[in-house]
XYZ file of C-alpha atoms in Angstrom:
253
model
C -0.097 -0.152 -0.013
C 2.990 2.561 0.446
C 2.978 2.813 -3.556
C 1.305 5.904 -3.777
C 3.269 7.442 -1.044
C 6.693 8.521 -1.371
C 8.806 6.663 1.157
C 12.683 7.316 -0.092
C 13.920 9.634 2.750
C 13.070 10.910 6.054
C 11.519 13.858 4.922
C 9.226 12.100 2.423
C 7.700 9.693 4.813
C 7.360 12.494 7.276
C 5.633 14.414 4.272
C 3.443 11.207 3.303
C 2.217 10.659 6.790
C 0.975 15.015 6.361
C -0.482 13.504 3.078
C -2.299 10.422 4.267
C -3.792 12.814 7.353
C -5.083 15.537 5.277
C -6.644 12.909 2.863
C -7.963 11.245 6.041
C -9.387 14.464 7.059
C -11.284 15.433 3.856
C -13.553 11.677 3.884
C -17.243 12.835 4.361
C -17.736 10.573 7.127
C -14.708 10.039 10.120
C -16.139 7.211 10.665
C -15.752 5.113 7.286
C -13.313 2.656 6.305
C -10.924 5.329 4.177
C -11.036 7.953 7.060
C -9.954 4.780 9.452
C -7.392 3.113 7.423
C -5.793 6.565 6.088
C -5.622 7.884 9.901
C -3.990 4.744 10.549
C -1.455 4.558 7.786
C -0.522 8.387 8.780
C 0.002 7.580 12.201
C 2.213 4.398 11.038
C 4.333 6.881 8.809
C 4.727 9.505 11.219
C 5.833 6.933 13.485
C 8.584 5.421 10.719
C 9.969 8.977 10.532
C 10.540 9.529 13.985
C 12.272 6.201 14.926
C 14.809 6.919 11.490
C 15.853 10.105 13.015
C 18.780 9.110 14.954
C 19.482 7.728 11.367
C 19.340 10.922 9.697
C 21.033 12.683 12.242
C 24.031 10.196 11.905
C 24.088 10.788 7.551
C 23.862 14.601 8.808
C 27.108 14.359 10.764
C 29.066 12.543 8.010
C 28.353 14.794 5.398
C 29.296 17.802 7.883
C 32.480 15.913 8.527
C 33.432 15.293 5.020
C 32.760 18.918 4.295
C 35.047 20.252 6.998
C 37.767 17.679 6.438
C 38.362 17.992 2.851
C 38.775 20.295 0.272
C 36.551 20.860 -2.654
C 38.829 19.039 -5.312
C 38.849 16.181 -2.631
C 35.296 15.931 -1.668
C 34.095 16.198 -5.576
C 36.486 13.097 -5.713
C 35.210 11.159 -3.026
C 31.427 12.116 -4.049
C 31.431 12.214 -7.402
C 34.183 9.773 -8.362
C 33.598 7.001 -5.459
C 30.343 7.339 -5.256
C 28.740 8.447 -8.500
C 26.991 11.732 -7.581
C 26.068 13.625 -10.259
C 26.546 17.105 -9.719
C 22.818 18.318 -9.226
C 23.084 15.506 -6.635
C 26.040 16.965 -4.756
C 24.926 20.577 -4.958
C 21.461 18.772 -3.021
C 23.440 17.505 -0.507
C 24.564 21.204 0.562
C 27.801 20.923 -1.422
C 28.306 24.292 -3.860
C 31.544 22.954 -5.283
C 33.325 24.947 -7.995
C 33.747 21.399 -9.593
C 29.790 20.868 -10.705
C 28.931 22.032 -13.914
C 26.656 25.025 -13.927
C 24.602 23.413 -16.462
C 23.966 20.526 -14.555
C 20.129 20.217 -13.060
C 20.046 20.103 -9.441
C 19.217 16.906 -7.903
C 19.903 14.716 -11.142
C 18.271 11.552 -9.893
C 17.499 12.583 -5.833
C 15.141 15.453 -6.800
C 14.340 14.690 -10.779
C 11.554 16.661 -11.068
C 8.436 15.018 -13.037
C 8.612 16.727 -16.545
C 6.157 19.609 -18.073
C 4.864 20.366 -14.814
C 4.298 24.556 -13.995
C 2.035 27.059 -15.116
C 0.955 27.168 -18.660
C 2.641 30.368 -19.789
C 6.334 28.708 -17.797
C 6.206 31.505 -15.194
C 6.850 29.350 -12.300
C 10.553 29.170 -11.327
C 12.711 29.993 -8.984
C 11.948 33.597 -9.108
C 8.091 33.865 -10.002
C 5.515 34.646 -7.074
C 3.914 31.360 -5.690
C 0.500 31.001 -7.775
C -2.475 32.731 -5.841
C -6.053 31.118 -5.724
C -7.308 33.246 -8.365
C -4.044 32.553 -10.996
C -5.038 28.825 -10.518
C -8.593 29.486 -11.192
C -7.612 31.638 -14.330
C -5.561 28.363 -15.377
C -8.192 25.928 -15.363
C -10.186 27.894 -17.303
C -7.792 28.372 -19.880
C -6.892 25.098 -19.711
C -10.204 22.848 -19.389
C -12.830 25.504 -19.997
C -15.964 25.759 -17.850
C -15.406 23.572 -14.516
C -17.567 21.911 -11.649
C -16.950 25.171 -9.369
C -17.541 22.547 -6.074
C -13.976 20.720 -7.206
C -12.678 24.267 -7.322
C -13.587 24.845 -3.866
C -11.990 21.366 -2.797
C -8.856 21.702 -4.798
C -8.438 24.873 -3.323
C -9.360 23.903 0.310
C -6.633 20.752 -0.239
C -4.074 23.264 -1.106
C -4.587 25.268 2.154
C -4.761 21.913 4.131
C -1.282 21.198 3.030
C 0.278 24.631 3.533
C -1.318 25.107 6.769
C 0.352 21.826 7.723
C 3.567 22.862 6.551
C 3.281 19.830 4.104
C 3.563 22.036 0.689
C 3.213 25.466 0.023
C -0.235 26.457 -1.191
C 1.118 28.200 -4.476
C 3.404 25.135 -5.513
C 0.894 22.915 -5.379
C -1.140 24.918 -7.380
C 0.805 24.995 -10.213
C 1.385 21.908 -10.273
C -1.774 20.861 -10.426
C -2.173 23.558 -13.454
C 0.875 21.762 -14.899
C -0.202 18.064 -14.698
C -3.573 18.824 -16.135
C -1.706 20.177 -18.896
C 0.349 17.443 -19.606
C -3.052 14.944 -19.399
C -4.996 17.346 -21.647
C -1.858 17.271 -24.453
C -0.906 14.093 -24.012
C -4.487 12.219 -23.481
C -7.351 14.133 -23.938
C -9.110 17.000 -22.698
C -11.880 15.036 -21.635
C -10.090 12.892 -19.006
C -7.929 16.038 -17.790
C -11.777 17.568 -17.061
C -12.796 14.109 -15.664
C -10.010 14.235 -13.239
C -10.383 17.942 -12.143
C -14.305 17.853 -11.901
C -13.931 14.146 -9.359
C -12.279 16.869 -7.033
C -15.890 17.456 -5.910
C -15.497 14.407 -4.133
C -12.208 13.389 -4.246
C -8.709 14.965 -4.935
C -5.923 13.378 -6.404
C -2.223 14.546 -5.542
C -0.267 15.865 -8.565
C 1.855 12.892 -8.837
C -1.200 10.615 -9.361
C -2.943 12.568 -11.811
C -0.950 10.992 -14.527
C -1.397 7.617 -13.606
C -4.865 8.013 -12.844
C -5.398 9.176 -16.671
C -3.778 6.189 -17.713
C -6.426 4.385 -16.101
C -9.396 6.127 -17.335
C -7.610 6.022 -20.917
C -7.873 2.108 -20.643
C -11.653 2.246 -19.455
C -11.580 1.968 -15.643
C -14.239 4.198 -13.823
C -13.181 6.994 -11.707
C -14.665 5.745 -8.841
C -12.271 2.526 -9.243
C -9.361 4.953 -9.701
C -10.281 7.165 -6.908
C -10.525 4.025 -4.451
C -6.895 2.959 -6.265
C -5.331 5.851 -5.128
C -6.517 5.284 -1.585
C -6.251 1.569 -1.035
C -2.899 0.961 -2.817
C -1.918 -0.662 -6.290
C -2.479 2.220 -7.910
C 0.736 2.525 -9.750
C 1.261 -1.122 -11.448
C 0.082 0.159 -14.654
C 2.413 2.895 -15.334
C 5.960 1.242 -14.271
C 7.550 3.693 -16.218
C 6.089 7.117 -14.292
C 6.542 5.060 -10.941
C 10.065 4.492 -11.616
C 10.451 8.206 -12.091
C 8.353 9.225 -8.716
C 10.320 7.097 -6.817
C 13.592 8.221 -8.613
C 12.087 11.971 -7.926
C 9.378 12.268 -6.355
C 6.528 15.062 -5.032
C 8.062 15.799 -1.955
C 5.784 16.457 0.663
C-alpha cells in the first residue's frame, strides 16, 4: 500500500504522513473505512519517520564531517568519482563546489522533477511568485474551460490544508496541478483532464498521481475505481515507467 506515497527518505515519509492525514480529514465520514485506514497509515508513517531520525542525524553528521575535512577537489572526487553522485545530487546535499557543472540540473536523480509541470505560460520558476487562488482558477479555465465550482473549492481547500500543515506551499501545489492537467490534456484528452479535475467534488488526487490516474481512465476504468486504488494502494501497476520516475524524484510533501 506504500506505492502511492514516497518513502524514499525520512523527510518524504513524514510528508507522506501529512498527505495521508490531510486526505483522511477530507473524508465525508470520519467513521468510514477510508478515514480509519488513512488515519492509521498516517500514524504508522509518522512513527516510522520518528524512529529513523537518529539515522538521519548520523547521515547529516557524516556529510558535515566530509565537508569540514576535505577541500573541494577531494570532496568532489569522493562524491562524484567514488560514490557516483551527479553534480545535481552533490548540490542537493548542500555542497556548492566549483567542480560542479553549472548546467547540471539540481538533484539529477534525487530530486528529478516529473517533467512538464508548471504554469501554462512557464512562469513558475525560482524567482516567480507562488500561484494565487485567482491565478489557479484562471489557469484551469484556460486549460479545461467550464469546470465544476465545487471541485474548484475542494482543490483550493486541499491546497490550504497542505499549506497549513507545512506539507507543501499552496502556490507550489496549485502550480503542479495546472502543469499535470496540461500534460494530461495534451497527451490524453481534454475530457480525461476535465474528468479528473471535476472529480475533485468528491476526491482530490495528489499531483504525482494524476498522470497514472489518466492512464487508468484511458484504459477504461471508472473514475470511482481509480480513486479507490489511490486510497487503498496498487495504484501505479499500470505505469511502471511513471512509477520509476516518481520513486527517483518524487513530489516531496
